[in-house]
Short mmCIF file of C-alpha atoms in Angstrom, two decimals:
data_model
loop_
_atom_site.label_atom_id
_atom_site.label_comp_id
_atom_site.label_asym_id
_atom_site.label_seq_id
_atom_site.Cartn_x
_atom_site.Cartn_y
_atom_site.Cartn_z
CA MET A 10 -25.34 68.60 -4.73
CA THR A 11 -27.89 68.60 -7.67
CA ASP A 12 -31.13 66.68 -7.92
CA LEU A 13 -29.48 64.47 -10.90
CA SER A 14 -26.64 63.19 -9.00
CA PHE A 15 -28.67 62.23 -5.94
CA ASN A 16 -31.07 60.63 -8.56
CA ARG A 17 -28.36 58.69 -9.99
CA ARG A 18 -26.84 57.70 -6.76
CA THR A 19 -30.29 56.01 -5.38
CA ALA A 20 -30.75 54.10 -8.73
CA LEU A 21 -27.11 52.69 -8.43
CA LYS A 22 -27.74 51.61 -4.80
CA ALA A 23 -30.97 50.25 -5.44
CA PHE A 24 -29.77 48.09 -8.78
CA THR A 25 -26.64 47.06 -6.48
CA LEU A 26 -29.24 45.87 -3.59
CA SER A 27 -31.53 44.00 -6.12
CA ALA A 28 -28.90 41.84 -8.39
CA GLY A 29 -27.51 40.92 -4.64
CA ALA A 30 -30.87 39.43 -3.51
CA ALA A 31 -31.06 37.73 -7.00
CA LEU A 32 -27.63 36.07 -5.99
CA LEU A 33 -28.60 34.50 -3.02
CA LYS A 34 -31.96 33.13 -4.48
CA LEU A 35 -29.95 31.42 -7.21
CA PRO A 36 -30.76 27.44 -6.79
CA ALA A 37 -28.15 25.38 -5.41
CA SER A 38 -26.88 23.91 -8.73
CA ALA A 39 -25.92 27.41 -10.18
CA LYS A 40 -23.88 28.08 -7.59
CA ALA A 41 -19.64 27.74 -7.97
CA PRO A 42 -19.17 23.90 -6.77
CA VAL A 43 -16.87 23.67 -3.74
CA GLU A 44 -14.33 21.26 -4.18
CA LYS A 45 -13.74 18.92 -1.43
CA PRO A 46 -10.46 17.99 -0.60
CA SER A 47 -8.92 14.44 -1.50
CA PRO A 48 -8.40 11.77 0.70
CA ALA A 49 -4.84 11.64 1.89
CA PHE A 50 -4.98 8.07 2.12
CA LYS A 51 -6.69 4.41 1.09
CA TYR A 52 -7.01 1.89 3.49
CA SER A 53 -6.17 -1.65 2.60
CA LEU A 54 -6.54 -5.13 4.41
CA ASN A 55 -3.39 -7.05 3.57
CA MET A 56 -4.61 -11.01 3.98
CA SER A 57 -2.03 -11.82 6.46
CA THR A 58 -3.84 -9.78 9.13
CA ILE A 59 -6.42 -12.77 8.81
CA ARG A 60 -4.43 -15.32 7.52
CA GLY A 61 -4.39 -17.63 10.80
CA GLN A 62 -7.88 -18.41 10.58
CA LYS A 63 -7.90 -19.91 6.63
CA LEU A 64 -11.11 -18.65 4.93
CA GLY A 65 -9.94 -19.15 1.90
CA PHE A 66 -9.65 -16.73 -0.96
CA ILE A 67 -13.22 -15.46 -1.54
CA LYS A 68 -13.89 -15.59 2.20
CA GLU A 69 -10.97 -13.39 2.96
CA LEU A 70 -12.34 -11.24 0.10
CA GLU A 71 -15.64 -10.91 1.66
CA THR A 72 -14.30 -10.33 5.27
CA ALA A 73 -12.54 -7.59 4.32
CA SER A 74 -15.33 -6.11 1.91
CA LYS A 75 -18.02 -6.60 4.79
CA ALA A 76 -15.43 -5.23 7.24
CA GLY A 77 -15.63 -1.82 4.91
CA PHE A 78 -12.24 -2.04 2.82
CA SER A 79 -12.19 -1.35 -0.70
CA SER A 80 -8.52 -2.13 -1.32
CA VAL A 81 -6.91 -5.49 -0.33
CA GLU A 82 -3.65 -6.95 -0.51
CA ILE A 83 -3.96 -10.91 -1.75
CA TRP A 84 -1.44 -14.07 -0.53
CA ILE A 85 -0.23 -15.65 -3.90
CA ASP A 86 -0.25 -19.07 -2.27
CA THR A 87 -3.97 -18.34 -1.02
CA PHE A 88 -5.21 -17.46 -4.73
CA GLN A 89 -3.12 -20.29 -5.90
CA GLY A 90 -4.88 -22.77 -3.64
CA TYR A 91 -8.36 -21.45 -4.65
CA LEU A 92 -7.63 -21.69 -8.16
CA GLN A 93 -6.12 -25.54 -7.86
CA GLN A 94 -9.21 -26.28 -5.88
CA GLY A 95 -11.46 -25.71 -8.84
CA GLY A 96 -12.01 -21.67 -8.62
CA SER A 97 -11.44 -19.97 -11.70
CA VAL A 98 -9.58 -16.32 -12.69
CA THR A 99 -13.13 -15.51 -14.16
CA GLU A 100 -14.96 -16.44 -10.76
CA ALA A 101 -12.65 -14.62 -8.70
CA ARG A 102 -12.67 -11.33 -10.99
CA ARG A 103 -16.45 -11.46 -10.99
CA ILE A 104 -16.68 -11.81 -7.08
CA ILE A 105 -14.25 -8.95 -6.75
CA HIS A 106 -15.94 -6.32 -8.74
CA ASP A 107 -18.90 -7.47 -7.29
CA LEU A 108 -17.95 -6.89 -3.90
CA GLY A 109 -16.61 -3.31 -5.12
CA ILE A 110 -12.85 -3.83 -3.56
CA GLU A 111 -9.81 -3.35 -5.73
CA VAL A 112 -6.87 -6.06 -5.24
CA GLU A 113 -4.12 -2.90 -5.30
CA ASN A 114 -1.05 -5.80 -4.51
CA ALA A 115 -0.23 -9.29 -4.13
CA ILE A 116 2.45 -10.46 -1.66
CA GLY A 117 4.86 -13.22 -3.30
CA PHE A 118 7.93 -14.74 -2.60
CA ALA A 119 9.55 -15.79 -6.04
CA LYS A 120 13.64 -15.94 -5.63
CA TRP A 121 14.41 -12.71 -8.66
CA ILE A 122 17.50 -11.50 -6.53
CA VAL A 123 19.63 -14.45 -5.44
CA ASP A 124 22.83 -14.94 -6.96
CA ASP A 125 22.56 -18.68 -7.99
CA GLU A 126 21.46 -18.82 -11.96
CA ALA A 127 19.63 -21.43 -11.88
CA THR A 128 17.62 -20.67 -9.00
CA ARG A 129 16.97 -17.37 -10.26
CA LYS A 130 15.65 -18.37 -13.27
CA ALA A 131 13.05 -20.40 -12.01
CA GLY A 132 12.28 -17.33 -9.74
CA LEU A 133 11.58 -15.19 -12.79
CA GLU A 134 10.03 -18.12 -14.81
CA GLN A 135 7.61 -18.60 -11.49
CA LEU A 136 7.19 -14.57 -11.01
CA GLN A 137 6.20 -14.54 -14.83
CA ARG A 138 3.40 -17.20 -14.06
CA GLU A 139 2.16 -15.02 -10.85
CA MET A 140 2.16 -11.82 -13.26
CA GLU A 141 0.14 -13.44 -15.64
CA GLN A 142 -2.41 -14.78 -13.29
CA LEU A 143 -3.05 -11.27 -11.22
CA ALA A 144 -3.17 -9.39 -14.15
CA GLN A 145 -6.42 -11.51 -14.83
CA ILE A 146 -8.01 -10.66 -12.21
CA GLY A 147 -6.86 -6.96 -12.45
CA CYS A 148 -3.80 -7.06 -9.25
CA LYS A 149 -1.91 -4.20 -10.22
CA ARG A 150 1.31 -5.31 -8.79
CA ILE A 151 3.34 -7.62 -6.50
CA ALA A 152 5.52 -7.04 -3.80
CA ALA A 153 9.55 -7.77 -4.52
CA PRO A 154 11.08 -8.96 -1.46
CA PRO A 155 14.64 -9.76 -1.40
CA MET A 156 13.46 -13.90 -0.94
CA GLY A 157 16.33 -16.76 -1.15
CA ALA A 158 18.52 -13.58 -0.23
CA ASN A 159 17.39 -13.33 3.35
CA SER A 160 18.76 -15.86 5.64
CA SER A 161 21.33 -14.49 8.58
CA ASN A 162 24.31 -16.05 6.67
CA ALA A 163 23.17 -15.18 3.39
CA PRO A 164 25.80 -13.13 1.26
CA LEU A 165 25.72 -9.30 0.90
CA ILE A 166 24.83 -8.44 -2.91
CA ASP A 167 26.31 -5.76 -4.71
CA LEU A 168 23.30 -3.03 -4.77
CA ASN A 169 24.31 -2.27 -8.74
CA VAL A 170 23.89 -5.53 -9.23
CA VAL A 171 20.50 -5.80 -7.39
CA THR A 172 19.70 -2.95 -9.65
CA GLU A 173 20.11 -5.03 -13.07
CA ARG A 174 18.02 -7.61 -11.48
CA TYR A 175 15.17 -5.36 -10.62
CA LEU A 176 15.14 -3.55 -14.02
CA THR A 177 14.54 -7.29 -15.20
CA ILE A 178 11.48 -7.39 -13.53
CA LEU A 179 10.14 -4.00 -14.43
CA GLU A 180 10.64 -4.75 -17.74
CA MET A 181 8.45 -8.27 -17.08
CA GLY A 182 5.68 -5.58 -15.12
CA LYS A 183 5.78 -3.84 -17.73
CA ASN A 184 4.71 -6.17 -20.30
CA THR A 185 2.33 -7.48 -18.08
CA GLY A 186 0.80 -4.78 -16.62
CA VAL A 187 1.23 -6.23 -13.19
CA MET A 188 4.27 -3.93 -11.50
CA PRO A 189 6.55 -5.43 -9.01
CA ILE A 190 7.30 -3.08 -5.99
CA LEU A 191 10.51 -3.54 -4.71
CA GLU A 192 10.30 -4.71 -0.45
CA MET A 193 12.40 -3.88 2.15
CA TRP A 194 12.75 -6.78 4.93
CA GLY A 195 14.27 -5.51 8.33
CA GLY A 196 15.72 -9.16 8.95
CA SER A 197 17.36 -9.29 5.55
CA PRO A 198 21.12 -9.08 5.25
CA ASN A 199 19.74 -8.04 1.69
CA LEU A 200 17.69 -4.79 1.18
CA LYS A 201 16.91 -4.40 5.18
CA LYS A 202 17.40 -0.63 4.93
CA ILE A 203 15.39 2.40 3.41
CA SER A 204 19.12 3.77 1.90
CA GLN A 205 19.13 0.17 0.26
CA VAL A 206 16.09 0.14 -1.30
CA LEU A 207 16.22 3.78 -2.28
CA TYR A 208 19.50 3.36 -4.01
CA VAL A 209 17.88 0.75 -6.02
CA ILE A 210 15.10 2.29 -7.30
CA THR A 211 17.10 5.68 -8.19
CA GLU A 212 19.87 4.02 -9.70
CA SER A 213 17.69 2.03 -12.09
CA GLY A 214 16.45 5.43 -13.78
CA HIS A 215 13.08 3.50 -14.18
CA LYS A 216 9.61 5.46 -14.20
CA ASP A 217 7.78 2.49 -12.97
CA ALA A 218 10.38 1.82 -9.70
CA ARG A 219 8.39 1.90 -6.36
CA VAL A 220 9.42 1.06 -2.87
CA LEU A 221 7.38 -1.03 -0.07
CA MET A 222 8.25 0.13 3.20
CA ASP A 223 6.59 -1.32 6.53
CA THR A 224 6.65 0.05 10.34
CA PHE A 225 7.83 -3.15 11.29
CA HIS A 226 10.65 -3.40 8.98
CA ILE A 227 11.92 -0.15 9.35
CA PHE A 228 12.50 -0.48 13.20
CA LYS A 229 13.75 -4.06 12.25
CA GLY A 230 16.18 -3.08 10.14
CA GLY A 231 17.32 0.16 12.17
CA SER A 232 16.52 2.63 10.03
CA ASN A 233 15.54 5.85 11.25
CA PRO A 234 12.38 7.03 10.55
CA ASP A 235 12.99 10.28 9.14
CA SER A 236 15.12 8.24 6.61
CA MET A 237 11.59 7.96 4.37
CA ALA A 238 11.82 11.89 3.94
CA PHE A 239 14.23 10.89 1.40
CA VAL A 240 12.25 8.67 -0.47
CA GLY A 241 10.48 10.71 -3.21
CA LYS A 242 6.57 10.73 -2.71
CA ASP A 243 6.23 9.27 -6.25
CA ALA A 244 7.86 6.54 -5.38
CA VAL A 245 5.33 5.04 -2.88
CA ASP A 246 2.30 3.67 -3.85
CA ILE A 247 1.96 1.66 -0.88
CA PHE A 248 2.93 1.25 3.00
CA HIS A 249 2.13 -1.28 4.96
CA ILE A 250 0.83 -0.43 8.53
CA ASN A 251 1.61 -1.91 12.25
CA ASP A 252 2.54 -0.93 15.29
CA TYR A 253 4.93 -2.52 17.88
CA PRO A 254 5.46 -2.77 21.58
CA ALA A 255 7.79 -1.00 23.62
CA GLY A 256 10.43 -3.18 25.28
CA ILE A 257 11.46 -5.06 22.26
CA THR A 258 14.97 -4.42 20.36
CA PRO A 259 14.88 -4.71 16.94
CA ASP A 260 17.24 -7.66 17.28
CA LYS A 261 14.56 -9.37 19.00
CA ILE A 262 11.37 -8.40 17.29
CA SER A 263 9.83 -10.74 15.31
CA GLU A 264 6.66 -10.84 12.66
CA PRO A 265 4.59 -11.98 15.33
CA ASP A 266 4.86 -8.84 17.79
CA ARG A 267 3.56 -6.86 14.96
CA ILE A 268 0.13 -5.69 16.91
CA TYR A 269 -2.68 -2.79 15.45
CA PRO A 270 -1.65 0.83 14.87
CA GLY A 271 -1.79 3.21 17.64
CA ASP A 272 -1.61 0.39 20.18
CA GLY A 273 2.43 0.68 20.53
CA ILE A 274 5.63 2.80 20.27
CA ALA A 275 5.83 3.43 16.58
CA PRO A 276 6.12 6.94 15.09
CA LEU A 277 2.95 6.24 13.11
CA LYS A 278 2.08 10.29 12.48
CA GLN A 279 5.81 11.35 11.63
CA MET A 280 6.01 8.22 9.21
CA LEU A 281 2.59 9.15 7.61
CA GLN A 282 3.43 12.85 7.29
CA HIS A 283 6.56 12.08 5.51
CA ILE A 284 4.83 9.57 2.43
CA LYS A 285 1.90 12.09 2.11
CA HIS A 286 0.77 13.01 -1.20
CA PRO A 287 -0.16 16.08 -2.23
CA GLY A 288 -1.84 14.48 -5.57
CA LYS A 289 -2.99 11.17 -4.75
CA PRO A 290 -4.01 9.06 -2.10
CA VAL A 291 -1.03 6.75 -0.47
CA ILE A 292 -2.47 2.87 0.19
CA ILE A 293 -1.81 2.33 3.56
CA SER A 294 -2.34 -1.31 3.81
CA LEU A 295 -2.45 -3.21 7.47
CA GLU A 296 -0.20 -6.04 8.06
CA VAL A 297 0.37 -7.91 10.93
CA PHE A 298 0.79 -11.56 11.82
CA ASN A 299 -0.43 -11.92 15.31
CA ASN A 300 -1.56 -15.12 16.76
CA ASN A 301 -3.83 -13.43 19.38
CA TYR A 302 -5.60 -11.76 16.52
CA TYR A 303 -5.94 -15.11 14.34
CA GLN A 304 -7.52 -16.65 17.64
CA GLN A 305 -10.70 -14.11 17.00
CA ASP A 306 -13.13 -13.91 14.76
CA ALA A 307 -11.33 -12.34 11.20
CA LEU A 308 -14.32 -9.88 10.86
CA LEU A 309 -13.97 -8.36 14.27
CA VAL A 310 -10.09 -8.16 13.79
CA ALA A 311 -10.65 -6.75 9.95
CA LYS A 312 -13.00 -3.67 11.75
CA THR A 313 -11.02 -3.18 14.53
CA GLY A 314 -7.67 -3.04 12.60
CA LEU A 315 -9.45 -0.37 10.05
CA ALA A 316 -10.86 2.02 13.13
CA LYS A 317 -7.37 1.98 14.34
CA MET A 318 -5.93 2.96 10.47
CA LYS A 319 -8.97 5.37 10.38
CA ALA A 320 -7.29 6.93 13.84
CA ALA A 321 -3.86 6.51 13.36
CA THR A 322 -4.62 9.20 10.22
CA ALA A 323 -6.69 11.38 11.72
CA GLY A 324 -5.41 15.07 11.10
CA ILE A 325 -2.95 14.40 8.62
#
């Protein structure tokens, strides 16, 4: 080995070590940023959960915010009661902004789906008014359940007809900026199963078509939870999360039997895996109607619900 080759190797080694030491001393701001994974879920409070305490529109919002929720689903009748008692959309919008919460969806019951033309026309007019009001407070969506076609003796409506009627309200949503979400109701003869709402949104071919599924209604309507895997992930913006106890059959279970997530036997982990989206957080909204919870402090109920939701989503 010549002196020349030895000196070149020594110099190269010294340069490498000094360069590595310089990199280690770089300030934190100069290091490559580490991307944190986006959360899979956003936690929302459906005001049904504290509806029995009769707090009123503003106090419901304040309670949700204090409990730690950044998203909510409001009920239109409570919102309209607030307006009728002297409140305004301007004030409501300011309060919502100041609380730092988003109104993700509204629960309403316009009869947009029914066969009777006069009733359906009135339902569409009602829905139009509600959409316009909701747009003014920044609400993005409104639930569209099979209201008026949900009694046990209601006639079955052809799913192609339902699709046409859903397309009508989707266009209304496009014009107002408040999109209707097709909601399944397990106790209804119409839109009671995942397969039925899936048929309607796929047949509609509309880019804004969405489904609103619910732990309780999946069980009540007799759908297999694994059917959720066939619903395109882009079709699920919001999922109503709750649980149900053992020992009650689908034909006997009723709305007040809903309980906190994780307190029952629903396959929640399995359901949440089916709707988890790789590119956006899915809004999971706590919707229960439990009379025992209504006897408790609303803030305690909301805090307990949020903790149960976070436990249910852990590791997903």
